[in-house]
Short mmCIF file of C-alpha atoms in Angstrom, two decimals:
data_model
loop_
_atom_site.label_atom_id
_atom_site.label_comp_id
_atom_site.label_asym_id
_atom_site.label_seq_id
_atom_site.Cartn_x
_atom_site.Cartn_y
_atom_site.Cartn_z
CA MET A 1 -16.56 -9.57 31.59
CA ASP A 2 -14.39 -10.75 34.50
CA ARG A 3 -10.73 -11.44 34.55
CA ALA A 4 -11.18 -15.25 34.28
CA GLU A 5 -13.31 -14.81 31.06
CA VAL A 6 -10.77 -12.37 29.57
CA GLU A 7 -7.90 -14.71 30.14
CA ALA A 8 -9.94 -17.65 28.64
CA LYS A 9 -10.72 -15.52 25.57
CA MET A 10 -7.09 -14.39 25.36
CA THR A 11 -5.87 -17.95 25.31
CA ASP A 12 -8.44 -18.91 22.69
CA LEU A 13 -7.19 -16.04 20.37
CA LEU A 14 -3.59 -16.97 20.80
CA VAL A 15 -4.42 -20.39 19.71
CA GLU A 16 -6.76 -19.47 16.80
CA GLU A 17 -4.90 -16.38 15.56
CA LEU A 18 -1.45 -17.31 16.14
CA GLY A 19 -1.59 -21.08 15.95
CA LEU A 20 0.10 -21.41 19.45
CA ASP A 21 0.03 -24.52 21.59
CA ARG A 22 -2.54 -24.13 24.24
CA ASP A 23 -0.35 -25.99 26.76
CA LYS A 24 2.32 -23.38 26.66
CA ILE A 25 0.06 -20.39 27.27
CA THR A 26 0.30 -19.22 30.91
CA MET A 27 -0.26 -15.76 32.16
CA SER A 28 3.51 -15.18 32.89
CA ALA A 29 4.59 -16.54 29.44
CA THR A 30 6.48 -13.98 27.48
CA PHE A 31 5.47 -13.45 23.80
CA ASP A 32 8.98 -13.25 22.39
CA GLU A 33 10.89 -16.03 24.40
CA ASP A 34 8.40 -18.29 25.76
CA LEU A 35 5.74 -18.27 22.90
CA GLU A 36 8.17 -17.32 20.09
CA VAL A 37 5.75 -14.80 18.67
CA ASP A 38 7.43 -12.34 16.41
CA SER A 39 6.86 -8.77 16.51
CA LEU A 40 4.25 -8.76 13.57
CA GLY A 41 2.52 -11.51 15.55
CA VAL A 42 2.14 -9.33 18.52
CA VAL A 43 0.54 -6.61 16.34
CA GLU A 44 -1.83 -9.17 14.81
CA LEU A 45 -2.75 -10.25 18.41
CA LEU A 46 -3.43 -6.68 19.36
CA MET A 47 -5.55 -6.17 16.37
CA ALA A 48 -7.56 -9.25 17.27
CA LEU A 49 -7.96 -8.05 20.86
CA GLU A 50 -9.35 -4.70 19.54
CA ASP A 51 -11.76 -6.49 17.32
CA ASN A 52 -12.86 -9.04 19.83
CA PHE A 53 -13.19 -6.82 22.97
CA GLY A 54 -14.20 -3.74 21.15
CA VAL A 55 -11.36 -1.76 22.55
CA THR A 56 -8.64 0.49 21.22
CA ILE A 57 -5.06 0.00 22.45
CA PRO A 58 -2.73 2.79 21.56
CA ASP A 59 0.73 1.95 20.35
CA GLU A 60 2.47 3.26 23.43
CA GLU A 61 0.54 0.88 25.68
CA ALA A 62 0.88 -1.96 23.18
CA GLU A 63 4.68 -1.68 23.21
CA ALA A 64 4.76 -2.26 26.89
CA ILE A 65 3.16 -5.63 26.70
CA GLY A 66 5.50 -8.33 27.20
CA THR A 67 3.64 -11.22 28.68
CA VAL A 68 0.19 -12.76 28.23
CA GLY A 69 -0.91 -11.51 31.70
CA GLN A 70 0.10 -7.95 30.68
CA ALA A 71 -1.99 -8.15 27.62
CA VAL A 72 -4.93 -9.32 29.89
CA ASP A 73 -4.28 -6.28 32.11
CA VAL A 74 -4.52 -3.92 29.17
CA VAL A 75 -7.71 -5.39 28.01
CA MET A 76 -9.21 -5.31 31.64
CA GLU A 77 -8.31 -1.72 32.02
CA LYS A 78 -9.91 -0.73 28.64
CA ILE A 79 -13.14 -2.71 29.26
CA GLY A 80 -13.48 -1.17 32.66
CA GLY A 81 -13.13 -4.46 34.63
CA MET B 1 -15.25 -12.18 -10.91
CA SER B 2 -13.16 -12.21 -7.93
CA ASP B 3 -14.18 -10.78 -4.60
CA ARG B 4 -11.11 -8.63 -4.28
CA VAL B 5 -11.15 -4.96 -3.86
CA ALA B 6 -8.30 -2.85 -5.46
CA LEU B 7 -7.48 0.74 -4.65
CA VAL B 8 -5.45 2.62 -7.28
CA THR B 9 -4.41 6.11 -6.19
CA GLY B 10 -4.21 8.88 -8.88
CA ALA B 11 -6.45 6.96 -11.21
CA SER B 12 -8.18 9.57 -13.11
CA ARG B 13 -5.75 9.53 -16.00
CA GLY B 14 -2.58 8.18 -17.49
CA ILE B 15 -1.03 5.07 -15.96
CA GLY B 16 -3.30 5.03 -12.95
CA ARG B 17 -6.30 5.02 -15.14
CA ALA B 18 -5.03 2.12 -17.23
CA ILE B 19 -4.19 0.10 -14.06
CA ALA B 20 -7.72 0.71 -12.73
CA VAL B 21 -9.32 -0.48 -15.95
CA HIS B 22 -7.05 -3.45 -16.21
CA LEU B 23 -7.67 -4.59 -12.55
CA ALA B 24 -11.40 -4.15 -13.07
CA ALA B 25 -11.19 -6.32 -16.26
CA ASP B 26 -9.42 -9.00 -14.18
CA GLY B 27 -12.56 -9.14 -12.08
CA ASN B 28 -11.59 -6.94 -9.12
CA ALA B 29 -13.84 -4.07 -7.75
CA VAL B 30 -11.82 -1.02 -8.23
CA ALA B 31 -11.71 2.26 -5.94
CA VAL B 32 -10.69 4.99 -8.48
CA ASN B 33 -9.00 7.68 -6.31
CA TYR B 34 -8.34 11.03 -7.50
CA ARG B 35 -7.58 14.49 -6.09
CA THR B 36 -9.39 17.02 -8.24
CA ARG B 37 -10.30 15.60 -11.57
CA SER B 38 -13.72 14.45 -10.80
CA ASP B 39 -15.10 14.26 -14.37
CA ALA B 40 -12.16 12.35 -15.58
CA ALA B 41 -12.52 9.86 -12.55
CA ASP B 42 -16.23 9.53 -13.38
CA GLU B 43 -15.23 8.64 -16.88
CA VAL B 44 -12.77 5.99 -15.68
CA VAL B 45 -15.68 4.48 -13.62
CA ALA B 46 -18.17 4.68 -16.50
CA THR B 47 -15.70 2.77 -18.65
CA ILE B 48 -15.35 0.05 -16.13
CA LEU B 49 -19.12 -0.26 -15.55
CA ALA B 50 -19.77 -0.32 -19.32
CA ALA B 51 -17.36 -3.40 -19.61
CA GLY B 52 -19.32 -5.23 -16.87
CA GLY B 53 -16.99 -4.38 -13.96
CA ARG B 54 -17.33 -2.70 -10.54
CA ALA B 55 -15.76 0.62 -9.50
CA VAL B 56 -16.32 3.84 -7.60
CA ALA B 57 -14.59 7.14 -7.85
CA ILE B 58 -13.37 8.57 -4.50
CA ALA B 59 -11.70 11.92 -3.94
CA ALA B 60 -8.77 12.14 -1.49
CA ASP B 61 -5.41 13.93 -1.23
CA VAL B 62 -3.42 10.72 -0.41
CA GLY B 63 -0.57 12.87 0.84
CA ASP B 64 -2.79 13.81 3.85
CA ALA B 65 -3.20 11.27 6.73
CA ASP B 66 -6.72 12.24 7.59
CA ALA B 67 -7.81 12.05 3.94
CA VAL B 68 -6.33 8.65 3.61
CA ALA B 69 -8.23 7.49 6.68
CA GLY B 70 -11.39 8.90 5.18
CA LEU B 71 -10.63 7.15 1.88
CA MET B 72 -10.21 3.76 3.49
CA ASP B 73 -13.39 4.14 5.54
CA GLU B 74 -15.34 4.93 2.40
CA ILE B 75 -13.92 2.03 0.30
CA GLY B 76 -14.74 -0.26 3.27
CA GLU B 77 -18.35 0.91 3.22
CA THR B 78 -18.87 0.81 -0.52
CA LEU B 79 -16.80 -2.03 -1.81
CA GLY B 80 -15.19 -3.82 1.05
CA PRO B 81 -11.72 -4.22 2.60
CA VAL B 82 -8.80 -3.45 0.19
CA SER B 83 -6.61 -6.46 -0.77
CA ILE B 84 -4.78 -4.89 -3.75
CA LEU B 85 -3.09 -1.41 -3.40
CA VAL B 86 -1.54 0.38 -6.13
CA ASN B 87 0.43 3.33 -5.06
CA ASN B 88 0.35 5.34 -8.29
CA ALA B 89 -0.41 8.97 -7.40
CA GLY B 90 2.40 11.13 -8.27
CA ILE B 91 3.43 14.60 -9.41
CA THR B 92 6.56 16.32 -10.71
CA ASP B 93 7.72 19.76 -9.91
CA ASP B 94 11.11 19.81 -11.79
CA ASN B 95 14.00 22.25 -11.19
CA LEU B 96 17.76 22.04 -10.64
CA LEU B 97 18.28 21.24 -7.12
CA LEU B 98 20.14 24.51 -6.50
CA ARG B 99 17.02 26.37 -7.48
CA MET B 100 14.52 24.03 -5.86
CA LYS B 101 12.48 25.61 -3.15
CA PRO B 102 11.69 23.56 0.09
CA GLU B 103 7.85 23.71 -0.76
CA SER B 104 8.66 22.07 -4.15
CA TRP B 105 10.75 19.37 -2.46
CA ASP B 106 8.33 18.62 0.28
CA ARG B 107 5.30 18.52 -1.89
CA VAL B 108 6.71 15.96 -4.24
CA ILE B 109 8.05 13.86 -1.47
CA GLN B 110 4.62 14.07 0.26
CA VAL B 111 2.46 13.12 -2.83
CA ASN B 112 4.82 10.52 -4.36
CA LEU B 113 6.30 8.79 -1.30
CA SER B 114 4.60 9.64 1.96
CA SER B 115 1.27 8.75 0.40
CA ALA B 116 2.59 5.36 -0.20
CA TYR B 117 3.56 4.94 3.57
CA LEU B 118 0.14 6.27 4.61
CA CYS B 119 -1.77 4.00 2.23
CA THR B 120 0.23 0.93 2.89
CA ARG B 121 0.00 1.30 6.55
CA ALA B 122 -3.79 1.81 6.29
CA VAL B 123 -4.46 -1.40 4.22
CA LEU B 124 -1.98 -3.68 5.98
CA ARG B 125 -4.43 -4.26 8.90
CA THR B 126 -6.98 -6.01 6.81
CA MET B 127 -4.51 -7.71 4.50
CA LEU B 128 -2.91 -9.26 7.64
CA LYS B 129 -6.36 -10.62 8.70
CA ALA B 130 -7.00 -11.98 5.25
CA ARG B 131 -3.52 -13.46 5.05
CA TRP B 132 -3.39 -12.15 1.52
CA GLY B 133 -2.45 -8.82 0.02
CA ARG B 134 -0.81 -7.21 -3.03
CA ILE B 135 0.92 -3.80 -2.74
CA ILE B 136 2.41 -2.39 -5.78
CA SER B 137 4.04 1.08 -6.00
CA VAL B 138 4.64 2.80 -9.29
CA THR B 139 8.30 3.92 -9.13
CA SER B 140 10.08 5.28 -12.27
CA VAL B 141 13.38 4.74 -14.17
CA SER B 142 14.06 8.28 -12.90
CA GLY B 143 14.29 6.87 -9.42
CA LEU B 144 16.57 4.06 -10.40
CA SER B 145 18.98 6.01 -12.56
CA GLY B 146 18.41 9.70 -11.53
CA ASN B 147 17.42 12.49 -13.89
CA PRO B 148 18.65 16.02 -13.91
CA GLY B 149 15.97 18.41 -13.00
CA GLN B 150 14.08 15.77 -11.07
CA ALA B 151 16.09 15.25 -7.92
CA ASN B 152 12.87 15.47 -5.78
CA TYR B 153 10.92 13.23 -8.02
CA ALA B 154 13.70 10.72 -8.40
CA ALA B 155 14.34 10.73 -4.57
CA ALA B 156 10.74 10.09 -3.93
CA LYS B 157 10.50 7.29 -6.64
CA ALA B 158 13.72 5.74 -5.31
CA GLY B 159 12.24 5.91 -1.88
CA LEU B 160 9.22 3.71 -2.95
CA VAL B 161 11.82 0.99 -3.86
CA GLY B 162 13.34 0.96 -0.30
CA LEU B 163 9.77 1.06 1.09
CA ALA B 164 8.72 -1.93 -1.08
CA LYS B 165 11.71 -4.03 -0.11
CA SER B 166 11.50 -3.33 3.56
CA VAL B 167 7.71 -3.95 3.90
CA ALA B 168 8.04 -6.96 1.86
CA LYS B 169 10.36 -8.48 4.45
CA GLU B 170 8.04 -7.50 7.21
CA VAL B 171 4.79 -8.96 5.93
CA GLY B 172 5.86 -11.71 3.57
CA SER B 173 5.05 -14.49 5.97
CA ARG B 174 1.30 -13.40 5.93
CA GLY B 175 0.76 -14.08 2.15
CA ILE B 176 1.20 -10.25 1.33
CA THR B 177 3.59 -9.30 -1.46
CA VAL B 178 5.09 -5.89 -1.91
CA ASN B 179 6.66 -4.77 -5.22
CA ALA B 180 7.33 -1.87 -7.60
CA VAL B 181 6.87 -1.28 -11.19
CA ALA B 182 9.22 1.15 -12.82
CA PRO B 183 7.97 2.63 -16.05
CA GLY B 184 10.20 4.25 -18.63
CA PHE B 185 8.86 6.77 -21.10
CA ILE B 186 5.20 6.13 -21.39
CA GLU B 187 2.60 8.20 -23.43
CA THR B 188 0.74 10.18 -20.87
CA ASP B 189 0.14 13.85 -19.97
CA MET B 190 3.25 13.77 -17.91
CA THR B 191 5.40 12.96 -21.01
CA ASN B 192 3.36 15.02 -23.44
CA GLN B 193 4.70 17.97 -21.70
CA LEU B 194 8.27 17.11 -22.87
CA GLY B 195 9.29 19.07 -25.84
CA ASP B 196 9.98 17.40 -29.24
CA ALA B 197 13.69 17.84 -28.73
CA VAL B 198 13.55 15.73 -25.54
CA ARG B 199 11.39 13.07 -27.11
CA GLU B 200 13.77 12.78 -30.14
CA ALA B 201 16.71 12.50 -27.96
CA ALA B 202 15.22 9.73 -25.93
CA LEU B 203 13.97 7.51 -28.78
CA PRO B 204 17.47 6.36 -29.91
CA ALA B 205 18.06 5.21 -26.28
CA ILE B 206 14.97 2.97 -26.25
CA ALA B 207 15.69 -0.52 -27.54
CA VAL B 208 12.09 -1.09 -28.82
CA GLY B 209 12.26 2.34 -30.54
CA ARG B 210 8.94 3.84 -29.19
CA PHE B 211 7.44 5.20 -26.03
CA GLY B 212 5.31 2.68 -24.01
CA THR B 213 1.51 2.74 -23.52
CA PRO B 214 -0.13 3.03 -20.09
CA GLU B 215 -1.74 -0.37 -20.77
CA GLU B 216 1.71 -2.00 -21.06
CA VAL B 217 2.50 -0.69 -17.48
CA ALA B 218 -0.92 -1.87 -16.40
CA SER B 219 -0.27 -5.37 -17.57
CA ALA B 220 2.85 -5.53 -15.36
CA VAL B 221 0.84 -4.33 -12.38
CA GLY B 222 -1.90 -6.73 -13.12
CA TYR B 223 0.49 -9.68 -13.16
CA LEU B 224 1.99 -8.70 -9.80
CA ALA B 225 -1.58 -8.33 -8.30
CA SER B 226 -2.57 -11.89 -9.41
CA ASP B 227 -2.37 -15.05 -7.44
CA ALA B 228 0.22 -16.26 -9.87
CA ALA B 229 2.83 -13.70 -8.62
CA GLY B 230 2.68 -14.94 -4.97
CA TYR B 231 6.41 -15.92 -4.97
CA ILE B 232 7.53 -12.45 -6.24
CA THR B 233 8.07 -9.85 -3.54
CA GLY B 234 10.48 -6.99 -2.88
CA GLN B 235 11.13 -6.58 -6.53
CA VAL B 236 11.30 -3.74 -9.18
CA LEU B 237 9.75 -4.82 -12.50
CA VAL B 238 11.04 -2.34 -15.06
CA VAL B 239 8.78 -1.57 -17.95
CA ASP B 240 10.87 0.78 -20.21
CA GLY B 241 11.43 -0.77 -23.58
CA GLY B 242 14.99 -1.44 -22.95
CA LEU B 243 16.00 2.08 -22.01
CA ALA B 244 19.62 2.98 -21.83
CA PHE B 245 19.17 5.86 -19.45
#
């Protein structure tokens, strides 16, 4: 899966799992301020990423994720892309 | 018949057994967890099956993180994801605090309180996905009022209240309620060990004039586990017959 596919899937998950507005989702958008996702929401997103991409994201790496793009980075690294 | 799965820890006897039987009668599939009493746990399952319900007995020391992970895997494979968790497993190891050894303190905290943390953490994942969950911990009037000789037990049981109130605030927005039930004196193996003198001293302090039954505690748990209790969270439901402790 290439980066464009992961970004597209990430955006779909954010819309479907967290009910976010598709127009607001950019790679530089921050979860807490731009997208107003609470801390539980980020945990839920990570669980959805793990299930959808078949990866495991350890807590230490998860805590460093602040933007949509950073979440994509972590997934790309885990799937070996 | 609901398609929900309930896990009751420490369900081979006493209050845990009554809760397992009650939740099964309400139509839930029940994982009857126990540590060592396999015959008793099998009897609980047989009782449930005979009444037309669904249940399996699964051994695990819920004070141990690896055992809890294994327990959840096995339930997932045999019954499905847990949507009702009852943290009931509990032990006593009474002594005056001055005489209480660290092992005695640690073990009671581990089995009564840390197990609730381990099990709650393990089930939240699937409850969050389902946007529905019920987590009920069995605390005790001892935890609310204190009891000489039971500082470890009371501390652990009081800890369950803080745990319930905190987690309730964390996950309430996802349709998961987290509460505690506080039994008073209930007729079980735990209270049968109290001498006659203690029982006779306790009775005048109980407004309804008798000890409670495990089923009376199970009814309270059953209500909190239902859809009807969806607006109750972070609460302690005391089932003590009006005990002036």
